[in-house]
XYZ file of C-alpha atoms in Angstrom:
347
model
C -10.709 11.400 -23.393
C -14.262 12.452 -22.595
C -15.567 13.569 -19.756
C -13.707 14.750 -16.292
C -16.705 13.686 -13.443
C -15.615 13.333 -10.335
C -16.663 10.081 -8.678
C -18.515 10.584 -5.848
C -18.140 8.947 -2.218
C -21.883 9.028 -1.729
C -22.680 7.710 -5.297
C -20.335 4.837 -4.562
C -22.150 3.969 -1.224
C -25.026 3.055 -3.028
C -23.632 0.105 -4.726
C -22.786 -1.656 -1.361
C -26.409 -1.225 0.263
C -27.178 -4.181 0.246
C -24.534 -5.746 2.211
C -24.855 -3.096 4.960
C -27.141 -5.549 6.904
C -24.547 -8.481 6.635
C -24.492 -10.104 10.404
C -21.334 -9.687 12.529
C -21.579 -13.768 12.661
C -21.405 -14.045 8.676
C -19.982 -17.955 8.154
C -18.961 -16.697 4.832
C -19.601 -17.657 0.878
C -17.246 -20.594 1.084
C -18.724 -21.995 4.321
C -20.855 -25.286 3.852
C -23.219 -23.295 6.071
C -23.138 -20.123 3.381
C -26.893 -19.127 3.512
C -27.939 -22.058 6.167
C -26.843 -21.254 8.913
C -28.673 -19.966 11.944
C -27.041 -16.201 11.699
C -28.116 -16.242 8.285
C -31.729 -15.182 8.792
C -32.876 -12.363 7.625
C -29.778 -11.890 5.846
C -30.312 -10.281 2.438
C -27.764 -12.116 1.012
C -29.305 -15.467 2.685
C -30.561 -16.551 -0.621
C -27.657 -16.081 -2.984
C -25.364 -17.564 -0.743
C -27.555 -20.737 -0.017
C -27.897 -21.361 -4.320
C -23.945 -21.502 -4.103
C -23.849 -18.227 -6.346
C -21.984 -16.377 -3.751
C -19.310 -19.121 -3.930
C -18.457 -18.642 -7.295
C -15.043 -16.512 -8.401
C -15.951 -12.902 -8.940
C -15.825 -11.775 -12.490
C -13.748 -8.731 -11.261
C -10.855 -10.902 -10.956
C -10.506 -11.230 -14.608
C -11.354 -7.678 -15.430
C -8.579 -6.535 -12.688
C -5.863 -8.958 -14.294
C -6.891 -7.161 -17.749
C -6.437 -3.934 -16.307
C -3.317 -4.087 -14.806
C -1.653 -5.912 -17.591
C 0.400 -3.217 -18.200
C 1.962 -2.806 -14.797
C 5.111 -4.495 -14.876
C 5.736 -4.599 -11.130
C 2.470 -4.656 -8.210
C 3.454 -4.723 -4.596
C 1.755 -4.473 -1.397
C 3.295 -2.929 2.088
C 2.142 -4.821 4.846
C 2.725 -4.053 8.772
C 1.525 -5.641 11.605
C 0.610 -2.803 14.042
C -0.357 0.703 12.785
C 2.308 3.749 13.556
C 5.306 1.585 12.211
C 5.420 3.819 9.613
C 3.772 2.150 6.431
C 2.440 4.578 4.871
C 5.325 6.733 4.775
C 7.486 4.208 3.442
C 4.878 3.563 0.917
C 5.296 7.421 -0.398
C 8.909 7.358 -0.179
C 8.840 3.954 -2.274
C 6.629 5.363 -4.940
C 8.547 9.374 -4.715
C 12.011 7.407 -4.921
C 11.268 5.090 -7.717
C 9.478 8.146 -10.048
C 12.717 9.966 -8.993
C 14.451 7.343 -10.849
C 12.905 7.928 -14.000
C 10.008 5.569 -13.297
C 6.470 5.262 -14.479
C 4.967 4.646 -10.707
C 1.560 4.881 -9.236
C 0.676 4.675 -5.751
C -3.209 3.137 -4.352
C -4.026 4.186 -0.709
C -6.468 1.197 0.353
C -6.182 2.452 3.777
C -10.094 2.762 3.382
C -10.944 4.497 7.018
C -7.256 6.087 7.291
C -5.869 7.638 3.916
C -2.596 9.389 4.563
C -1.516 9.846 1.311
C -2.915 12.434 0.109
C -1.504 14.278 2.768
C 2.266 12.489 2.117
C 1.882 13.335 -1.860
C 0.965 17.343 -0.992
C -1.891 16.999 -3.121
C -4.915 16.963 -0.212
C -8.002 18.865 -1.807
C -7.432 17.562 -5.664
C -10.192 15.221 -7.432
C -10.406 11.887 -8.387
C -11.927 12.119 -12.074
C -13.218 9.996 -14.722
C -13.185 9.609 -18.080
C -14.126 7.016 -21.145
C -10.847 5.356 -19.843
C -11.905 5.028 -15.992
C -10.741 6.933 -12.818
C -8.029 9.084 -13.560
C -5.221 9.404 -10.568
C -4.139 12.498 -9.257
C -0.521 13.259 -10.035
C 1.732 15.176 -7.594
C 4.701 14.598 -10.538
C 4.383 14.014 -14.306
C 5.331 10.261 -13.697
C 3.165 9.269 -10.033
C -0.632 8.952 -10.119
C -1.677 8.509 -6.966
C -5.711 7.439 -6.087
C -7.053 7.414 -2.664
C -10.356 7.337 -0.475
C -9.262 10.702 0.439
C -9.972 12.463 -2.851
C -13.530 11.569 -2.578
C -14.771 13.121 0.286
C -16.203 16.254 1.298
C -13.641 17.568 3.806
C -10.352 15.860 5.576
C -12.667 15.315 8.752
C -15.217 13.343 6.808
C -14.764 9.597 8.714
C -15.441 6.526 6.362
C -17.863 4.446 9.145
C -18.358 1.298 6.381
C -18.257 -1.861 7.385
C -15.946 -5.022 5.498
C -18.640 -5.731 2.533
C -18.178 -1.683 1.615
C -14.778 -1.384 2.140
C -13.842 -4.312 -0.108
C -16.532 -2.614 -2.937
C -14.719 0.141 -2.842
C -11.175 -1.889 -3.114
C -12.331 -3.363 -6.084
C -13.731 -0.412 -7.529
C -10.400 1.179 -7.236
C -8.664 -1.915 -8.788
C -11.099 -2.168 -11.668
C -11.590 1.301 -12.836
C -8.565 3.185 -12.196
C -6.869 3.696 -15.557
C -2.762 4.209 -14.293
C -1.937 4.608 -18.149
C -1.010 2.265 -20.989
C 2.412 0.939 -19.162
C 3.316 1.776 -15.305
C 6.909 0.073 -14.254
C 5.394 -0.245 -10.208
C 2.394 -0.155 -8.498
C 2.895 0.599 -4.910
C -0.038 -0.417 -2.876
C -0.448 1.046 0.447
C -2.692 -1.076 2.979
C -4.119 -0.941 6.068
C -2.351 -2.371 9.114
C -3.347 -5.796 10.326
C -4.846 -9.244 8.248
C -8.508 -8.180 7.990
C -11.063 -7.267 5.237
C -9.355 -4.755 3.022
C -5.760 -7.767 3.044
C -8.467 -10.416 1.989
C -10.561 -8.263 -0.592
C -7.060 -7.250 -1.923
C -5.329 -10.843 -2.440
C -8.707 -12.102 -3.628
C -9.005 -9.465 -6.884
C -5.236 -9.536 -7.539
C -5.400 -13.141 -7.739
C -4.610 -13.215 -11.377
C -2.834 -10.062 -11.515
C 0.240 -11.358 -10.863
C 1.601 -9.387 -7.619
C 4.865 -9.732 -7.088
C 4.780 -9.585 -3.694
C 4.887 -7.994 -0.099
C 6.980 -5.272 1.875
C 6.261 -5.731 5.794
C 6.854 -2.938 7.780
C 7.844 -3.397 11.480
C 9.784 -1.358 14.264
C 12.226 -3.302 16.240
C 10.490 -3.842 19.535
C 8.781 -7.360 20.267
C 5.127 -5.532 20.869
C 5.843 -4.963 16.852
C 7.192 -8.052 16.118
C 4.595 -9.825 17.852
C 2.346 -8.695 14.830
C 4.571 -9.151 12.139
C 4.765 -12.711 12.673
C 0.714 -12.582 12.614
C 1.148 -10.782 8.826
C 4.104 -12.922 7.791
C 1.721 -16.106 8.285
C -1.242 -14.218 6.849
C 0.997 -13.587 3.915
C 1.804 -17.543 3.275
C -2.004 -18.520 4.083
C -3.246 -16.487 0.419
C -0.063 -17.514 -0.618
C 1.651 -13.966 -1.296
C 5.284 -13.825 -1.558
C 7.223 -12.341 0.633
C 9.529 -9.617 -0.429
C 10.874 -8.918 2.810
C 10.889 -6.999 6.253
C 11.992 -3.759 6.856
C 12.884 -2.624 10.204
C 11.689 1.203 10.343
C 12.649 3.865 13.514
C 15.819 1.885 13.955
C 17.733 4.635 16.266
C 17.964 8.056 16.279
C 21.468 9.901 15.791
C 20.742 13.252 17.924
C 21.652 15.983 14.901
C 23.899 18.470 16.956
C 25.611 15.549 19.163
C 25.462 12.857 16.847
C 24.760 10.313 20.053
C 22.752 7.389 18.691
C 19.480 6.354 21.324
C 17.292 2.940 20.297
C 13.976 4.550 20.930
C 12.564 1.590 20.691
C 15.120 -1.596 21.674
C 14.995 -4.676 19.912
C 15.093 -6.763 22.662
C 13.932 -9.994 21.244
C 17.019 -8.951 18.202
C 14.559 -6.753 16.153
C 13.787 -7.309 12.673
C 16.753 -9.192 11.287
C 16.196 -12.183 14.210
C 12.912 -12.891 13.129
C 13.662 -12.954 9.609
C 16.274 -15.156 10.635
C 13.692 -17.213 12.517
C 11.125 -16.874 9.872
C 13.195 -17.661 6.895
C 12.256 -14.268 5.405
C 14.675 -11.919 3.522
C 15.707 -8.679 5.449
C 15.758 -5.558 3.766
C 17.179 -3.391 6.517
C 16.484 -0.784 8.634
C 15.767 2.816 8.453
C 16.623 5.214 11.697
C 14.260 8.134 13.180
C 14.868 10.981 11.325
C 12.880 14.423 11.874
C 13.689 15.202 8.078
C 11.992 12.568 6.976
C 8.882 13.492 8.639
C 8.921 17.007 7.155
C 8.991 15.769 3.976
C 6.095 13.605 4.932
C 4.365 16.646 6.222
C 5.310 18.816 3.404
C 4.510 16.065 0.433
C 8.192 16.510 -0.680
C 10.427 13.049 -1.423
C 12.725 12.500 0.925
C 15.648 11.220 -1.702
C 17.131 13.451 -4.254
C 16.040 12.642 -8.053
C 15.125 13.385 -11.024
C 12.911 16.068 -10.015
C 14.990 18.165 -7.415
C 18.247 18.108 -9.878
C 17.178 18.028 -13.393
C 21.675 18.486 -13.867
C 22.910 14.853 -13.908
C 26.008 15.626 -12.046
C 24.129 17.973 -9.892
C 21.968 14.847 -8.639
C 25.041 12.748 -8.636
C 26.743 15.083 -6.065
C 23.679 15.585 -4.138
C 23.510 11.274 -4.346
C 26.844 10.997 -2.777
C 25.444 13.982 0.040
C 23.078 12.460 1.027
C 22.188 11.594 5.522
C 22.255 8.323 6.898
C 18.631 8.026 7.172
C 18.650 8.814 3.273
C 21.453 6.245 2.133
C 19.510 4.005 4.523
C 16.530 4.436 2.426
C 18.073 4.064 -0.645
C 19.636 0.805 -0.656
C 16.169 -0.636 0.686
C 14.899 0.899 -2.177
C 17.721 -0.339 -4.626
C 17.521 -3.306 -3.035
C 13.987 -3.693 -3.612
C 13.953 -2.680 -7.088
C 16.687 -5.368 -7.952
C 14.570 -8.237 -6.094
C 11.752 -6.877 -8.580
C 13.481 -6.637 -11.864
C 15.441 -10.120 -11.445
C 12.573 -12.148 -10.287
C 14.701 -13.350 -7.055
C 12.510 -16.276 -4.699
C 11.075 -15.582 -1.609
C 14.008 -15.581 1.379
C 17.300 -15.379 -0.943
C-alpha cells in the first residue's frame, strides 16, 4: 500500500557523506584508540568515536531482527576467491527452492558487482517503495529479489564507495526491504572474500538468527587456499557453517561424454579440506555449458513448479534430468534438509 517511489542510488549516497572522509588507517569504534589515535585527526567522526558513542550496538540490529522475523530460514553464500561461481549458485538456490513451492527471496550484497539481476532476467526493473518499505522485484510470483543493480542509471554505472557506504547501503537493504509477511528462505548473495560488506552483514544479522553459511570453492588449491581464509572468518563472528560446495568439478564433453578436471584438485579438492577442517561437504557440481545459459538467459536451471505446472509432467522431467542437474539437486535437497532439521555444524 501507498506509494510506488523508486529509491534512488544518488538519494541514498547522501546518507553516508559523512563517512566518505574516514582515513584508510581507521583503528576502528571498538579500538581503545577509537577517536585518539594519531590517524584520527581531522576525522569527522573523531569526536563520536572518542565519547565511546561509536562503540555502542547499532539500533539497526534490533530493527533488522524485527524485520526478518518472518523468514524462517536466512543464509549467506560465502567463497573465497571471486569466479568460483557464487553467485550463480546463489540464483540456482533461490530458482530451485521457489520451484519447490517455496516462499524465497534472494539479496545481492555484492555492492560493486551485482550479477543478479542479470541471473534473475529481470535487469532494467525498479526497486520501489511503499508504506511497507522497499518492495523486491519478482522474476516469479514466489522470488523477490533486491539488488544494487536496480538502482542505478545504466548496467555500466560503477559503484566507486568506499566500506562506511557500502555497509549503509547493506543495512539499508536489511532494514527496509519488506520480503512479505512470511518467506520460508532468504538467500543472501555476498561478495567474495572477508572484508566490509562480510562484517557489516554478520554485525546487523546478529540477532536475526542466520542459520548459517554456504562456501563456494572450485577444487584447485589457489581456491582452497581462500576458503580456508573464509572458513576461519566464518568461526571468528561465529557463523555456522553449513558446508562447502565444490563447484566446476569436471566437465563430461556432451558429444563424447569424456570427463576432463579443468581444474585438478591436487591438494584432494573440496572434500579433503572439509575433512581437514571438520566442515560438512555438500558436494560438487561439474562444468556444464547449460547451466551457464540459463544463467545468461535468467531461466532456473532445475525443472519445477514453474516449467511443469502437470505433477507427473515435472516428475518425469525430475527423473530426466543431466548430471550437472541431479548434481545440483541433491546439494540443494541436501541443504534444505540441514535447514528444516536444525542439524549442527560438521554432521
Amino acid at each position: 500500500a501507498g506509494s510506488c517511489l523508486q529509491p534512488s542510488l544518488h538519494q541514498f549516497g547522501s546518507m553516508a557523506d559523512a563517512n566518505e572522509e574516514i582515513p584508510e588507517s581507521c583503528p576502528g569504534t571498538a579500538s581503545e584508540n577509537a577517536g585518539k589515535a594519531s590517524s584520527c585527526a581531522g576525522c569527522p567522526m573523531q569526536k563520536l568515536c572518542a565519547s565511546g558513542e561509536a562503540a555502542k550496538p547499532d539500533p539497526a540490529v534490533a530493527v533488522i531482527a524485527e524485520r526478518l522475523e518472518g523468514v524462517k530460514h536466512k543464509v549467506l553464500v560465502l567463497s573465497g576467491k571471486g569466479g568460483v561461481g557464487k553467485s550463480s549458485f546463489s540464483a540456482q538456490l533461490a530458482m530451485g527452492l521457489a520451484g519447490m513451492d517455496q516462499q524465497v527471496g534472494l539479496l545481492d550484497i555484492d555492492i560493486c558487482g551485482p550479477s543478479q539481476p542479470k541471473m534473475m532476467g529481470v535487469e532494467g526493473e525498479q526497486v520501489h517503495q511503499s508504506s511497507l518499505g522497499w518492495s523486491p522485484v519478482y522474476p516469479l510470483d514466489n522470488l523477490g529479489v533486491v539488488s544494487i543493480g536496480f538502482l542505478l542509471n545504466n548496467a555500466d554505472e560503477a559503484v566507486i564507495w568506499r566500506g562506511p557506504k557500502k555497509n549503509g547501503m547493506i543495512k539499508q537493504f536489511l532494514k527496509d526491504v519488506y520480503w512479505g509477511e512470511e518467506l520460508d528462505y532468504l538467500v543472501v548473495d555476498c561478495p567474495p572474500g572477508t572484508s566490509d560488506e562480510h562484517l557489516a552483514a554478520t554485525q546487523y544479522l546478529a540477532d536475526a538468527k542466520v542459520d548459517g553459511a554456504v562456501i563456494v570453492t572450485t577444487p584447485q588449491e589457489l581456491s582452497l587456499l581462500d576458503v580456508r581464509k573464509e572458513i576461519t572468518f566464518c568461526r571468528k563472528v561465529n557463523l555456522k557453517i553449513l558446508g562447502v560446495i565444490e563447484n566446476m568439478s569436471g566437465f563430461v564433453c556432451p558429444k563424447c561424454s569424456t570427463e576432463t578436471q579443468i581444474f585438478p584438485a591436487t591438494t584432494g579438492g573440496g572434500a579433503k579440506l572439509c575433512e581437514e577442517m571438520g566442515v560438512r561437504f555438500l558436494g560438487k557440481l561439474p562444468l556444464d555449458p547449460a547451466l551457464m545459459k540459463c544463467c545468461e538467459e535468467g531461466k532456473s536451471y532445475l525443472a519445477g513448479m514453474h516449467s511443469h505446472e502437470d505433477e507427473n509432467e515435472l516428475k518425469l522431467a525430475i527423473a530426466q534430468e543431466t548430471t550437472g542437474q541431479t548434481a545440483l539437486r541433491r546439494v540443494m535437497l541436501d541443504l534444505k534438509a540441514i535447514l528444516d532439521q536444525g542439524v549442527p555444524e560438521g554432521q
